């Protein structure tokens, strides 16, 4: 169950300020491993959290959203800070979209952090042909993943996508990471 209250204001320059309150109830019928070595036991969990964010208008050459969140999380607490929906227009054809989030979780079963950083780079060769790449690192799963996508609209309403995806397990003491997943799709 989830109840939410959102208060949002949009300014004349298209920036937005928002405040978000949520009340959650979760019922676990079996234990839930939320992080290595941290398992939430069976039971009912009622928790609340509050989030404030400021989003800079998309018309700017540099835009994004800054968010701070705090409150309950299962049987403990969570504090999070993030930069999301970031966008830097390098040229009209080239854009970079950085994103980063930091989560600090304190639970009776154990404390952990979850930090994720990602960047999407997009280049438009023409309105009908573009290439984008997503790079992401997660310290919680010690993984680094990439996704490259080429989209070509060769005729009106007809498209071809070529997508390459790869995920690697990383270790700060291992210079060469281990491949855990790889795929190539043509659609």
Short mmCIF file of C-alpha atoms in Angstrom, two decimals:
data_model
loop_
_atom_site.label_atom_id
_atom_site.label_comp_id
_atom_site.label_asym_id
_atom_site.label_seq_id
_atom_site.Cartn_x
_atom_site.Cartn_y
_atom_site.Cartn_z
CA UNK A 1 0.00 0.00 0.00
CA UNK A 2 1.25 3.45 -0.77
CA UNK A 3 -0.23 6.90 -0.15
CA UNK A 4 1.47 9.92 -1.69
CA UNK A 5 1.27 13.68 -1.44
CA UNK A 6 3.04 15.83 -4.03
CA UNK A 7 3.36 19.60 -3.94
CA UNK A 8 5.00 21.06 -7.02
CA UNK A 9 5.60 24.54 -8.32
CA UNK A 10 6.79 25.47 -11.80
CA UNK A 11 8.45 28.85 -12.22
CA UNK A 12 8.28 31.17 -15.23
CA UNK A 13 11.73 29.99 -16.36
CA UNK A 14 10.36 26.37 -16.35
CA UNK A 15 12.39 25.32 -13.29
CA UNK A 16 10.40 23.16 -10.85
CA UNK A 17 10.48 22.77 -7.07
CA UNK A 18 8.70 19.78 -5.57
CA UNK A 19 8.06 18.23 -2.17
CA UNK A 20 6.92 14.63 -1.96
CA UNK A 21 5.66 12.72 1.07
CA UNK A 22 4.87 9.01 0.93
CA UNK A 23 3.48 6.48 3.38
CA UNK A 24 4.28 2.83 2.59
CA UNK A 25 3.12 -0.52 3.88
CA UNK A 26 4.81 -3.70 2.69
CA UNK A 27 4.01 -7.26 3.75
CA UNK A 28 6.79 -9.77 3.22
CA UNK A 29 5.69 -13.40 3.15
CA UNK A 30 9.26 -14.63 2.83
CA UNK A 31 12.65 -13.09 3.71
CA UNK A 32 14.02 -10.50 1.27
CA UNK A 33 17.80 -10.22 0.64
CA UNK A 34 18.15 -6.50 0.00
CA UNK A 35 21.96 -6.40 0.01
CA UNK A 36 24.74 -8.97 0.47
CA UNK A 37 24.58 -10.06 4.10
CA UNK A 38 21.42 -8.01 4.83
CA UNK A 39 18.06 -9.82 4.79
CA UNK A 40 14.75 -8.30 5.82
CA UNK A 41 12.67 -10.86 7.75
CA UNK A 42 9.05 -11.85 7.15
CA UNK A 43 6.52 -9.35 8.51
CA UNK A 44 4.58 -6.16 7.93
CA UNK A 45 6.49 -2.91 7.50
CA UNK A 46 4.98 0.57 7.75
CA UNK A 47 7.33 3.46 6.91
CA UNK A 48 7.26 7.03 5.65
CA UNK A 49 9.70 9.23 3.76
CA UNK A 50 10.07 12.77 2.49
CA UNK A 51 11.73 13.97 -0.71
CA UNK A 52 12.55 17.47 -1.97
CA UNK A 53 13.81 18.17 -5.46
CA UNK A 54 14.68 21.04 -7.74
CA UNK A 55 14.65 20.56 -11.53
CA UNK A 56 16.37 23.02 -13.84
CA UNK A 57 14.43 23.69 -17.07
CA UNK A 58 15.26 21.58 -20.12
CA UNK A 59 15.70 24.72 -22.26
CA UNK A 60 19.04 25.40 -20.53
CA UNK A 61 22.31 24.17 -22.07
CA UNK A 62 22.92 22.42 -18.71
CA UNK A 63 19.91 20.97 -16.91
CA UNK A 64 19.09 18.32 -14.35
CA UNK A 65 17.32 17.51 -11.12
CA UNK A 66 18.81 17.54 -7.61
CA UNK A 67 16.96 15.43 -5.04
CA UNK A 68 17.34 14.84 -1.30
CA UNK A 69 15.32 12.11 0.41
CA UNK A 70 15.14 10.96 4.01
CA UNK A 71 12.89 8.80 6.13
CA UNK A 72 11.95 5.28 6.97
CA UNK A 73 12.94 2.28 4.93
CA UNK A 74 11.58 -1.14 5.94
CA UNK A 75 12.59 -1.49 9.63
CA UNK A 76 15.22 1.28 9.47
CA UNK A 77 16.15 4.52 7.74
CA UNK A 78 17.37 5.67 4.33
CA UNK A 79 19.04 8.92 3.30
CA UNK A 80 19.61 9.59 -0.39
CA UNK A 81 21.06 12.37 -2.53
CA UNK A 82 20.96 12.29 -6.31
CA UNK A 83 21.53 14.19 -9.50
CA UNK A 84 19.25 12.81 -12.20
CA UNK A 85 17.91 13.78 -15.60
CA UNK A 86 21.14 15.68 -16.13
CA UNK A 87 21.79 16.95 -19.63
CA UNK A 88 24.67 18.90 -21.10
CA UNK A 89 24.28 19.94 -24.72
CA UNK A 90 27.83 19.98 -26.07
CA UNK A 91 26.70 20.70 -29.64
CA UNK A 92 23.23 20.52 -31.24
CA UNK A 93 24.08 16.92 -32.25
CA UNK A 94 26.01 15.77 -29.13
CA UNK A 95 24.65 15.58 -25.59
CA UNK A 96 25.89 14.03 -22.34
CA UNK A 97 23.43 12.96 -19.63
CA UNK A 98 25.13 12.31 -16.27
CA UNK A 99 23.36 10.79 -13.29
CA UNK A 100 24.57 9.84 -9.82
CA UNK A 101 22.82 8.64 -6.67
CA UNK A 102 24.09 8.01 -3.16
CA UNK A 103 22.03 5.92 -0.71
CA UNK A 104 22.87 5.27 2.94
CA UNK A 105 20.67 2.61 4.51
CA UNK A 106 20.59 1.82 8.25
CA UNK A 107 18.65 -1.31 9.20
CA UNK A 108 18.67 -3.41 12.39
CA UNK A 109 19.75 -6.34 10.17
CA UNK A 110 22.78 -4.38 8.90
CA UNK A 111 23.83 -1.13 7.29
CA UNK A 112 24.84 -0.72 3.66
CA UNK A 113 25.38 1.89 0.99
CA UNK A 114 24.29 1.84 -2.62
CA UNK A 115 25.91 4.28 -5.02
CA UNK A 116 25.17 4.31 -8.75
CA UNK A 117 26.75 6.51 -11.41
CA UNK A 118 25.78 6.55 -15.06
CA UNK A 119 26.30 8.61 -18.18
CA UNK A 120 24.44 8.52 -21.46
CA UNK A 121 26.12 10.00 -24.53
CA UNK A 122 23.96 10.64 -27.60
CA UNK A 123 24.98 11.75 -31.07
CA UNK A 124 22.49 12.55 -33.83
CA UNK A 125 23.96 12.14 -37.30
CA UNK A 126 20.62 13.27 -38.76
CA UNK A 127 16.98 13.30 -37.62
CA UNK A 128 16.76 9.70 -38.87
CA UNK A 129 20.06 8.28 -37.54
CA UNK A 130 21.46 8.44 -34.01
CA UNK A 131 23.86 6.57 -31.75
CA UNK A 132 23.65 6.50 -27.96
CA UNK A 133 25.72 4.81 -25.30
CA UNK A 134 24.97 4.22 -21.62
CA UNK A 135 27.74 3.51 -19.11
CA UNK A 136 26.76 2.58 -15.55
CA UNK A 137 28.61 1.58 -12.39
CA UNK A 138 26.95 0.22 -9.25
CA UNK A 139 29.05 -0.27 -6.13
CA UNK A 140 26.36 -2.39 -4.44
CA UNK A 141 26.65 -5.15 -7.02
CA UNK A 142 30.22 -4.26 -8.05
CA UNK A 143 29.13 -4.16 -11.66
CA UNK A 144 29.92 -2.02 -14.69
CA UNK A 145 27.53 -2.18 -17.61
CA UNK A 146 27.42 -0.67 -21.08
CA UNK A 147 24.69 -0.39 -23.65
CA UNK A 148 25.17 1.01 -27.15
CA UNK A 149 22.24 1.59 -29.47
CA UNK A 150 22.18 2.64 -33.12
CA UNK A 151 18.77 3.69 -34.49
CA UNK A 152 18.21 4.21 -38.19
CA UNK A 153 14.84 5.18 -39.67
CA UNK A 154 15.41 4.07 -43.26
CA UNK A 155 11.83 4.92 -44.33
CA UNK A 156 9.00 6.79 -42.65
CA UNK A 157 7.75 4.58 -39.80
CA UNK A 158 10.36 1.85 -40.47
CA UNK A 159 13.35 1.54 -38.15
CA UNK A 160 16.31 -0.71 -37.51
CA UNK A 161 17.93 -0.90 -34.09
CA UNK A 162 21.31 -2.45 -33.36
CA UNK A 163 21.91 -2.83 -29.61
CA UNK A 164 25.05 -4.12 -27.90
CA UNK A 165 24.96 -4.75 -24.14
CA UNK A 166 27.72 -5.90 -21.80
CA UNK A 167 27.95 -6.28 -18.02
CA UNK A 168 31.07 -6.95 -16.00
CA UNK A 169 31.66 -7.83 -12.37
CA UNK A 170 34.28 -5.52 -10.93
CA UNK A 171 36.64 -5.71 -8.00
CA UNK A 172 38.91 -2.89 -6.90
CA UNK A 173 41.75 -5.38 -6.41
CA UNK A 174 41.28 -7.07 -9.79
CA UNK A 175 42.65 -5.11 -12.72
CA UNK A 176 40.63 -7.06 -15.28
CA UNK A 177 36.92 -7.43 -14.56
CA UNK A 178 35.02 -10.64 -15.31
CA UNK A 179 32.40 -10.70 -18.06
CA UNK A 180 28.98 -11.71 -16.66
CA UNK A 181 26.64 -10.91 -19.57
CA UNK A 182 26.87 -9.87 -23.21
CA UNK A 183 24.31 -9.47 -25.96
CA UNK A 184 23.82 -8.19 -29.49
CA UNK A 185 20.32 -7.57 -30.85
CA UNK A 186 19.22 -6.42 -34.29
CA UNK A 187 15.59 -5.46 -34.44
#
